PDB file of C-alpha atoms in Angstrom:
ATOM      1  CA  MET A1406       0.471   0.418   0.173  1.00 40.00           C
ATOM      2  CA  THR A1407       1.470   3.531  -1.542  1.00 47.00           C
ATOM      3  CA  THR A1408       1.609   6.476   1.801  1.00 61.00           C
ATOM      4  CA  ASP A1409       1.422   9.111  -1.180  1.00 74.00           C
ATOM      5  CA  PRO A1410      -1.242   7.801  -3.972  1.00 72.00           C
ATOM      6  CA  ASP A1411      -1.659  11.128  -6.255  1.00 80.00           C
ATOM      7  CA  GLY A1412       2.325  10.758  -5.689  1.00 91.00           C
ATOM      8  CA  HIS A1413       3.247  14.222  -4.662  1.00 97.00           C
ATOM      9  CA  GLU A1414       5.870  13.368  -2.252  1.00 97.00           C
ATOM     10  CA  ARG A1415       8.052  12.257  -5.663  1.00 97.00           C
ATOM     11  CA  TRP A1416       7.737  15.314  -7.246  1.00 98.00           C
ATOM     12  CA  MET A1417       8.763  17.189  -4.174  1.00 98.00           C
ATOM     13  CA  ARG A1418      11.613  15.484  -3.547  1.00 98.00           C
ATOM     14  CA  LEU A1419      12.490  16.961  -6.952  1.00 98.00           C
ATOM     15  CA  ALA A1420      11.708  20.655  -6.557  1.00 98.00           C
ATOM     16  CA  ILE A1421      13.565  19.740  -3.015  1.00 98.00           C
ATOM     17  CA  GLU A1422      17.054  18.784  -5.518  1.00 98.00           C
ATOM     18  CA  GLU A1423      16.021  22.212  -6.789  1.00 98.00           C
ATOM     19  CA  ALA A1424      16.249  23.787  -3.921  1.00 98.00           C
ATOM     20  CA  GLN A1425      19.558  22.021  -2.837  1.00 98.00           C
ATOM     21  CA  ALA A1426      21.301  23.249  -5.170  1.00 98.00           C
ATOM     22  CA  ALA A1427      20.336  27.080  -4.859  1.00 98.00           C
ATOM     23  CA  ALA A1428      21.689  26.793  -1.708  1.00 97.00           C
ATOM     24  CA  ALA A1429      24.548  25.418  -2.228  1.00 96.00           C
ATOM     25  CA  LYS A1430      24.876  28.708  -4.729  1.00 97.00           C
ATOM     26  CA  GLY A1431      23.936  30.917  -1.802  1.00 95.00           C
ATOM     27  CA  GLU A1432      20.385  31.506  -3.057  1.00 97.00           C
ATOM     28  CA  VAL A1433      17.260  30.779  -1.215  1.00 97.00           C
ATOM     29  CA  PRO A1434      16.709  27.400  -1.523  1.00 98.00           C
ATOM     30  CA  VAL A1435      13.539  27.576  -2.558  1.00 98.00           C
ATOM     31  CA  GLY A1436      12.741  24.924  -5.771  1.00 98.00           C
ATOM     32  CA  ALA A1437       9.514  24.454  -8.081  1.00 98.00           C
ATOM     33  CA  VAL A1438       8.521  21.905 -10.214  1.00 98.00           C
ATOM     34  CA  ILE A1439       6.027  21.966 -13.304  1.00 98.00           C
ATOM     35  CA  VAL A1440       4.223  18.124 -13.850  1.00 98.00           C
ATOM     36  CA  CYS A1441       1.117  17.227 -16.160  1.00 97.00           C
ATOM     37  CA  ASP A1442       0.008  14.054 -16.803  1.00 96.00           C
ATOM     38  CA  GLY A1443       3.003  11.899 -15.458  1.00 95.00           C
ATOM     39  CA  ARG A1444       4.761  14.737 -17.016  1.00 97.00           C
ATOM     40  CA  MET A1445       7.629  17.011 -16.003  1.00 98.00           C
ATOM     41  CA  LEU A1446       6.961  20.488 -17.790  1.00 98.00           C
ATOM     42  CA  GLY A1447       9.383  22.657 -16.065  1.00 98.00           C
ATOM     43  CA  ARG A1448      11.591  22.732 -13.207  1.00 98.00           C
ATOM     44  CA  ASP A1449      13.978  25.362 -11.446  1.00 98.00           C
ATOM     45  CA  GLN A1450      15.299  26.750  -8.634  1.00 98.00           C
ATOM     46  CA  ASN A1451      16.095  29.859  -7.213  1.00 98.00           C
ATOM     47  CA  ARG A1452      17.863  32.439  -8.916  1.00 98.00           C
ATOM     48  CA  VAL A1453      17.601  35.864  -7.444  1.00 98.00           C
ATOM     49  CA  LEU A1454      20.993  36.844  -6.517  1.00 97.00           C
ATOM     50  CA  ARG A1455      23.113  34.895  -9.007  1.00 97.00           C
ATOM     51  CA  GLN A1456      20.510  36.934 -11.788  1.00 98.00           C
ATOM     52  CA  ARG A1457      20.617  40.097 -10.104  1.00 98.00           C
ATOM     53  CA  ASP A1458      16.599  39.503 -10.706  1.00 98.00           C
ATOM     54  CA  PRO A1459      13.982  40.269  -8.187  1.00 98.00           C
ATOM     55  CA  THR A1460      11.309  38.682 -10.128  1.00 98.00           C
ATOM     56  CA  ALA A1461      13.825  35.297 -10.966  1.00 98.00           C
ATOM     57  CA  HIS A1462      12.181  33.091  -7.864  1.00 98.00           C
ATOM     58  CA  ALA A1463      11.768  29.207  -9.118  1.00 98.00           C
ATOM     59  CA  GLU A1464       8.041  29.185  -9.606  1.00 98.00           C
ATOM     60  CA  MET A1465       7.997  31.843 -11.959  1.00 98.00           C
ATOM     61  CA  LEU A1466      11.500  30.534 -14.035  1.00 98.00           C
ATOM     62  CA  ALA A1467       9.695  26.775 -13.704  1.00 98.00           C
ATOM     63  CA  ILE A1468       6.650  28.607 -15.802  1.00 98.00           C
ATOM     64  CA  ARG A1469       8.692  30.232 -18.177  1.00 98.00           C
ATOM     65  CA  ALA A1470      10.882  26.700 -18.850  1.00 98.00           C
ATOM     66  CA  ALA A1471       6.766  24.814 -18.726  1.00 98.00           C
ATOM     67  CA  THR A1472       5.680  27.591 -21.119  1.00 98.00           C
ATOM     68  CA  GLN A1473       8.713  27.093 -23.327  1.00 98.00           C
ATOM     69  CA  THR A1474       7.954  23.236 -23.095  1.00 98.00           C
ATOM     70  CA  LEU A1475       4.285  23.357 -24.338  1.00 96.00           C
ATOM     71  CA  GLY A1476       4.422  26.412 -26.097  1.00 97.00           C
ATOM     72  CA  TYR A1477       1.680  27.584 -25.238  1.00 96.00           C
ATOM     73  CA  GLU A1478       1.209  29.979 -21.761  1.00 96.00           C
ATOM     74  CA  ARG A1479      -1.297  28.488 -20.450  1.00 97.00           C
ATOM     75  CA  LEU A1480      -1.067  25.565 -18.018  1.00 98.00           C
ATOM     76  CA  THR A1481      -3.946  23.653 -16.844  1.00 96.00           C
ATOM     77  CA  GLY A1482      -3.809  20.749 -15.958  1.00 95.00           C
ATOM     78  CA  ALA A1483      -0.251  21.767 -14.183  1.00 98.00           C
ATOM     79  CA  THR A1484       0.585  20.980 -10.748  1.00 98.00           C
ATOM     80  CA  LEU A1485       3.245  23.384  -9.278  1.00 98.00           C
ATOM     81  CA  TYR A1486       4.835  21.786  -6.729  1.00 98.00           C
ATOM     82  CA  ALA A1487       7.169  24.051  -4.594  1.00 98.00           C
ATOM     83  CA  THR A1488       8.979  23.981  -2.133  1.00 98.00           C
ATOM     84  CA  LEU A1489       8.322  27.070  -0.294  1.00 98.00           C
ATOM     85  CA  GLU A1490       4.580  28.382   0.194  1.00 98.00           C
ATOM     86  CA  PRO A1491       4.580  31.409  -3.040  1.00 98.00           C
ATOM     87  CA  CYS A1492       4.803  35.133  -2.986  1.00 98.00           C
ATOM     88  CA  ALA A1493       2.070  37.620  -4.079  1.00 98.00           C
ATOM     89  CA  MET A1494       4.259  38.018  -6.884  1.00 98.00           C
ATOM     90  CA  CYS A1495       4.313  34.304  -8.073  1.00 98.00           C
ATOM     91  CA  ALA A1496       0.906  33.080  -6.972  1.00 98.00           C
ATOM     92  CA  GLY A1497      -0.367  35.797  -9.253  1.00 98.00           C
ATOM     93  CA  ALA A1498       2.328  34.516 -12.249  1.00 98.00           C
ATOM     94  CA  ILE A1499       0.031  30.511 -11.221  1.00 98.00           C
ATOM     95  CA  VAL A1500      -3.367  32.076 -11.663  1.00 98.00           C
ATOM     96  CA  LEU A1501      -2.194  33.826 -15.650  1.00 98.00           C
ATOM     97  CA  ALA A1502      -0.663  30.195 -16.736  1.00 98.00           C
ATOM     98  CA  ARG A1503      -4.008  28.235 -15.224  1.00 98.00           C
ATOM     99  CA  ILE A1504      -2.091  26.507 -13.294  1.00 98.00           C
ATOM    100  CA  GLY A1505      -4.513  23.539 -11.898  1.00 98.00           C
ATOM    101  CA  CYS A1506      -3.232  22.616  -9.215  1.00 98.00           C
ATOM    102  CA  LEU A1507      -0.328  24.517  -6.334  1.00 98.00           C
ATOM    103  CA  VAL A1508       1.383  22.050  -4.176  1.00 98.00           C
ATOM    104  CA  TYR A1509       3.591  23.232  -2.422  1.00 98.00           C
ATOM    105  CA  GLY A1510       5.479  22.436   1.031  1.00 98.00           C
ATOM    106  CA  ALA A1511       6.440  24.876   4.094  1.00 98.00           C
ATOM    107  CA  ASP A1512       4.196  27.807   4.704  1.00 98.00           C
ATOM    108  CA  ASP A1513       5.447  31.360   4.520  1.00 97.00           C
ATOM    109  CA  ALA A1514       4.455  33.159   7.454  1.00 95.00           C
ATOM    110  CA  LYS A1515       5.849  36.443   6.646  1.00 95.00           C
ATOM    111  CA  THR A1516       4.886  37.036   2.726  1.00 97.00           C
ATOM    112  CA  GLY A1517       2.891  33.867   1.195  1.00 98.00           C
ATOM    113  CA  ALA A1518       0.202  35.070  -0.878  1.00 98.00           C
ATOM    114  CA  CYS A1519      -1.765  31.456  -1.045  1.00 98.00           C
ATOM    115  CA  GLY A1520      -3.083  30.582   2.137  1.00 96.00           C
ATOM    116  CA  SER A1521      -0.879  32.343   5.355  1.00 97.00           C
ATOM    117  CA  LEU A1522      -0.727  36.638   4.757  1.00 96.00           C
ATOM    118  CA  ARG A1523      -3.181  35.884   1.760  1.00 97.00           C
ATOM    119  CA  ASN A1524      -4.888  33.466  -1.221  1.00 98.00           C
ATOM    120  CA  ILE A1525      -4.422  34.820  -4.720  1.00 98.00           C
ATOM    121  CA  VAL A1526      -4.514  32.047  -6.548  1.00 98.00           C
ATOM    122  CA  GLN A1527      -7.898  30.745  -4.605  1.00 98.00           C
ATOM    123  CA  ASP A1528     -10.510  34.704  -4.182  1.00 98.00           C
ATOM    124  CA  ALA A1529     -13.331  33.921  -5.971  1.00 97.00           C
ATOM    125  CA  ARG A1530     -12.322  36.985  -7.215  1.00 97.00           C
ATOM    126  CA  LEU A1531     -10.052  36.370 -10.106  1.00 96.00           C
ATOM    127  CA  ASN A1532     -10.751  34.166 -13.413  1.00 95.00           C
ATOM    128  CA  HIS A1533      -9.267  31.362 -12.282  1.00 97.00           C
ATOM    129  CA  ARG A1534      -8.903  28.771  -9.193  1.00 97.00           C
ATOM    130  CA  VAL A1535      -5.844  26.905  -7.655  1.00 98.00           C
ATOM    131  CA  LYS A1536      -6.370  23.984  -6.007  1.00 98.00           C
ATOM    132  CA  VAL A1537      -4.276  24.122  -2.711  1.00 98.00           C
ATOM    133  CA  VAL A1538      -1.695  21.618  -1.519  1.00 98.00           C
ATOM    134  CA  ARG A1539       0.015  22.725   1.973  1.00 98.00           C
ATOM    135  CA  GLY A1540       2.466  20.540   4.149  1.00 98.00           C
ATOM    136  CA  VAL A1541       3.741  17.638   1.473  1.00 98.00           C
ATOM    137  CA  LEU A1542       6.723  16.918   2.791  1.00 98.00           C
ATOM    138  CA  GLN A1543       6.855  20.337   5.071  1.00 98.00           C
ATOM    139  CA  PRO A1544       9.735  18.764   7.545  1.00 98.00           C
ATOM    140  CA  GLU A1545      12.701  18.662   4.926  1.00 98.00           C
ATOM    141  CA  CYS A1546      10.945  22.518   2.756  1.00 98.00           C
ATOM    142  CA  ALA A1547      11.317  23.840   6.417  1.00 98.00           C
ATOM    143  CA  GLU A1548      14.032  22.515   8.115  1.00 97.00           C
ATOM    144  CA  MET A1549      16.012  23.561   4.717  1.00 97.00           C
ATOM    145  CA  LEU A1550      15.150  27.102   4.859  1.00 97.00           C
ATOM    146  CA  ARG A1551      15.951  27.387   9.283  1.00 96.00           C
ATOM    147  CA  VAL A1552      19.378  25.868   8.460  1.00 96.00           C
ATOM    148  CA  PHE A1553      20.476  28.408   5.055  1.00 95.00           C
ATOM    149  CA  PHE A1554      19.343  31.861   7.261  1.00 92.00           C
ATOM    150  CA  ARG A1555      20.429  30.294  10.358  1.00 92.00           C
ATOM    151  CA  GLU A1556      24.133  29.747   8.155  1.00 88.00           C
ATOM    152  CA  VAL A1557      23.182  33.219   6.945  1.00 84.00           C
ATOM    153  CA  ARG A1558      22.894  34.904  10.414  1.00 82.00           C
ATOM    154  CA  HIS A1559      25.959  32.738  11.803  1.00 78.00           C
ATOM    155  CA  LYS A1560      28.327  34.911   9.475  1.00 73.00           C
ATOM    156  CA  SER A1561      26.428  38.199   9.207  1.00 67.00           C
ATOM    157  CA  GLU A1562      27.814  38.002  13.131  1.00 65.00           C
ATOM    158  CA  GLU A1563      30.525  37.199  12.885  1.00 61.00           C
ATOM    159  CA  THR A1564      31.658  39.948  10.090  1.00 62.00           C
ATOM    160  CA  GLU A1565      29.949  41.850  12.679  1.00 60.00           C
ATOM    161  CA  ARG A1566      32.291  40.651  15.130  1.00 59.00           C
ATOM    162  CA  CYS A1567      35.598  41.102  12.648  1.00 64.00           C
ATOM    163  CA  GLU A1568      34.848  44.666  11.249  1.00 65.00           C
ATOM    164  CA  SER A1569      34.058  46.466  14.765  1.00 62.00           C
ATOM    165  CA  GLY A1570      36.881  43.958  16.596  1.00 58.00           C
TER     166      GLY A1570
END
């Protein structure tokens, strides 16, 4: 008997791989994968610092890759897997791309726009609403972020000590 009948964990593990690759390059560890009918259409990781582009979030880049794969701007029927709850920008892009389902790992209490601070992807005033599955592999996704930001704070404190000493 399987514990993951929808296959969400399988695809989320690929998103986690993307997030780990981002962290290894000094980026906030967020990864995204887009799947439709069992076929991966796009995947990517945060590239904000490397591209010096505030829009280079994993979800945005994965959407761009998926639309390039299909040659069409609509991703109707697709599922987007993200390790972190998407922000307002990414949530808006998810709606505009007509993605059918969003599956994410960790909630984002500070900028989450898919249920935490607001819920853009399910706003009844918009012309498209997205099914949302929260908390898939949440412990792994959240821990990756905790470790990353702990290390960033630690490096910042070391720098302050060196500069003031």
